[in-house]
Tab-separated table of C-alpha atoms in Angstrom:
chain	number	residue	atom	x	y	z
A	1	UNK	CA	11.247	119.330	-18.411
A	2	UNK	CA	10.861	117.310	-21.927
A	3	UNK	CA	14.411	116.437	-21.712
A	4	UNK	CA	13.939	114.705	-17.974
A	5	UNK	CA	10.667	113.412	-19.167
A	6	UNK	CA	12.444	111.887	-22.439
A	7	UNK	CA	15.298	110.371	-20.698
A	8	UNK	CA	12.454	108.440	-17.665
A	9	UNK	CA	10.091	107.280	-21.037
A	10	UNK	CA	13.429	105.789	-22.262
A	11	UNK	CA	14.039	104.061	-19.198
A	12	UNK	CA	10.650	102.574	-19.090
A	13	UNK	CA	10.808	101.479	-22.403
A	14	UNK	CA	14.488	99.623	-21.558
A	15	UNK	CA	13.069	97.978	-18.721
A	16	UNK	CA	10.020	96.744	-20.082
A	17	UNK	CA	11.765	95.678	-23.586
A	18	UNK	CA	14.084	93.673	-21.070
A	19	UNK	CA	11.832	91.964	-19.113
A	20	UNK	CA	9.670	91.414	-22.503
A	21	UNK	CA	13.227	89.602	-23.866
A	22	UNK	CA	13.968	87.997	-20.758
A	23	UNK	CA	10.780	86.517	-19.226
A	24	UNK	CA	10.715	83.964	-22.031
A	25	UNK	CA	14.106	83.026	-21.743
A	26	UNK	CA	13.510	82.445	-17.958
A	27	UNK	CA	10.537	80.179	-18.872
A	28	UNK	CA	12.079	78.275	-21.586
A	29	UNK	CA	15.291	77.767	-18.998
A	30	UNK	CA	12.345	76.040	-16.203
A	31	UNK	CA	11.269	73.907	-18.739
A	32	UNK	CA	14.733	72.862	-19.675
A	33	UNK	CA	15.651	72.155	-16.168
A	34	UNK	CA	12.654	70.056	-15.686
A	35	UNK	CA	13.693	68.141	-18.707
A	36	UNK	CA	16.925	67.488	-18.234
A	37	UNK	CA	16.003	66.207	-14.514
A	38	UNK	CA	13.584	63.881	-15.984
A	39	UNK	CA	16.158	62.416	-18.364
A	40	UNK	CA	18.559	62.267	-15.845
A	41	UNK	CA	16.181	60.648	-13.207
A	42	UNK	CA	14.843	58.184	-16.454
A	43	UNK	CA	18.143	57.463	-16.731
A	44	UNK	CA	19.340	56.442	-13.190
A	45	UNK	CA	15.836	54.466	-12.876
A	46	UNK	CA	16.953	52.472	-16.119
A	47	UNK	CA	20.394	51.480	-14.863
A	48	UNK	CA	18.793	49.881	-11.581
A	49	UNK	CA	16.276	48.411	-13.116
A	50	UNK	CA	19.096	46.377	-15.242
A	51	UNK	CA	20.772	45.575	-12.351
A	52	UNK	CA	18.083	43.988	-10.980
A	53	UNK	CA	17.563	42.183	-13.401
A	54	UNK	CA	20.789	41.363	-14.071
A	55	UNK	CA	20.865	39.569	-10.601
A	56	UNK	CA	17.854	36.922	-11.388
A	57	UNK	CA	18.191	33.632	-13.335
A	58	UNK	CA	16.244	34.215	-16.486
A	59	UNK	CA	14.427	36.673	-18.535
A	60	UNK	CA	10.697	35.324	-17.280
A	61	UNK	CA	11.618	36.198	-13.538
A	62	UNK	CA	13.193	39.637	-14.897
A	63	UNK	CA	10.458	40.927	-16.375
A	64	UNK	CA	8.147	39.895	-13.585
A	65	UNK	CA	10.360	41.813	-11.182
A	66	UNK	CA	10.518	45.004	-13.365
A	67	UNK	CA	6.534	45.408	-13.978
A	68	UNK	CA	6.764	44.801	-9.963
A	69	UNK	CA	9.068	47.353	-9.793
A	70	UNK	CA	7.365	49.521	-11.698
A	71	UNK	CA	4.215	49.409	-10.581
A	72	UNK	CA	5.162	50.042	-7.287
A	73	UNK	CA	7.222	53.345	-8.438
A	74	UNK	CA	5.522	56.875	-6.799
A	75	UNK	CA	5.308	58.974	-9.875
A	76	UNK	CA	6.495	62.659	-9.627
A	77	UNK	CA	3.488	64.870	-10.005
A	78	UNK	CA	4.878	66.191	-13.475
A	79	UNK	CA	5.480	62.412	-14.826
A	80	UNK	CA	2.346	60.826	-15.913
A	81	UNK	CA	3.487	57.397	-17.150
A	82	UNK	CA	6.723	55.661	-16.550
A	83	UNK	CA	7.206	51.780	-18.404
A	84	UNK	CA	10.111	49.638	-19.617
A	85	UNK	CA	10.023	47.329	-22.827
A	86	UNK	CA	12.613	45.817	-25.336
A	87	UNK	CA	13.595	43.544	-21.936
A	88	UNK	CA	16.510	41.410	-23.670
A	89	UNK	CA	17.995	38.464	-21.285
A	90	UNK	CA	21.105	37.571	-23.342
A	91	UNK	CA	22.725	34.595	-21.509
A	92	UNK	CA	25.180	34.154	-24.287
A	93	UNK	CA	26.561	37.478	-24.102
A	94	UNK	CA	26.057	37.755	-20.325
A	95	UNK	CA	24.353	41.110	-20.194
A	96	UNK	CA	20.790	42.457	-20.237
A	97	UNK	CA	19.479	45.134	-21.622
A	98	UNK	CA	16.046	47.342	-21.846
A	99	UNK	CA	14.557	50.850	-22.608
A	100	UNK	CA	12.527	52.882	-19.894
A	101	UNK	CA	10.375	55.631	-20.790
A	102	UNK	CA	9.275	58.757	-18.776
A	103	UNK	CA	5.897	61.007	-20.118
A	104	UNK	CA	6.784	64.220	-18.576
A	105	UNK	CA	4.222	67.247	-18.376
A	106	UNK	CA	6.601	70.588	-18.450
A	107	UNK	CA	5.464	73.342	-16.165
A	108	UNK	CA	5.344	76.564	-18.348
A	109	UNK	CA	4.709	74.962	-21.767
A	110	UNK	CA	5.517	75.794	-25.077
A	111	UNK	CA	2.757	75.271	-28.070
A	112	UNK	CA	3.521	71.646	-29.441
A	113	UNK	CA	5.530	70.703	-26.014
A	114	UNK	CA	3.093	70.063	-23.155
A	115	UNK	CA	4.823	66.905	-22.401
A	116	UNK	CA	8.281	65.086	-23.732
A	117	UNK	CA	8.662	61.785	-23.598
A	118	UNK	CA	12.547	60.909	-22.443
A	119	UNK	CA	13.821	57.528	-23.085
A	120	UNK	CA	16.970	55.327	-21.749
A	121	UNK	CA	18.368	52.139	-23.228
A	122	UNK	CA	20.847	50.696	-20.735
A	123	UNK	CA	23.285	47.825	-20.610
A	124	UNK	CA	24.446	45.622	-17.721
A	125	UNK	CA	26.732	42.634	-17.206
A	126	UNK	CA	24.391	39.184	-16.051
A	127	UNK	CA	25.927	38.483	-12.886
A	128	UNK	CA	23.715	35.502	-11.693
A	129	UNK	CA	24.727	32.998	-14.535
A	130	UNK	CA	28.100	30.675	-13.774
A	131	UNK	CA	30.865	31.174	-16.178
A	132	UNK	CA	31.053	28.229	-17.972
A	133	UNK	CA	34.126	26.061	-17.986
């Protein structure tokens, strides 16, 4: 009987030193995915919101057109603030460029990482300007 009852207290103990190991791991792996999303969703928001700009005639009616757009944005419920800044309208190189930034709350946080801030600096060619001749 001590030798069954040995053997079932091991068992226990492996199970509950797995899931003690692994539960974490699981956690830290949602947070990651939420993160990664974000970046990947700051990211994609960025490169439209260049090529919007990229389409209008100067930097005054671009930046009016991305605080539009981004006031009208529906937040995620895990994103608390979403802006854009460093709005450069470079008709000499024919290309515009800005940074968007994403304040994302994770859902199982870590001490010191309630919410990340991603960030995306993007590029695009001006495509409303004439080539000059």
């Amino acid at each position: 009987m001590n030798k069954r009852r040995s053997k079932g207290n091991a068992l226990i103990e492996s199970i509950v030193g797995v899931g003690i190991v692994f539960v974490p791991l699981v956690l830290f792996a949602a947070d990651l995915a939420v993160m990664f999303h974000a970046a990947h969703a700051n990211e994609e928001f960025a490169e439209q919101l260049a090529r919007l700009c990229s389409t209008l005639p100067d930097q005054a009616n671009a930046a009016k057109a991305c605080t539009d757009v981004v006031k009208q944005y529906r937040l995620p419920a895990n994103i608390s603030k979403l802006e854009f800044s460093n709005l450069v309208f470079d008709a000499g190189l024919q290309e515009v460029s800005l940074t968007t930034s994403m304040i994302v709350s994770m859902p199982v946080p870590f001490p010191g990482y309630e919410r990340i801030t991603v960030s995306a600096n993007v590029k695009q060619p001006i495509v409303s300007v004439p080539v000059a001749r």
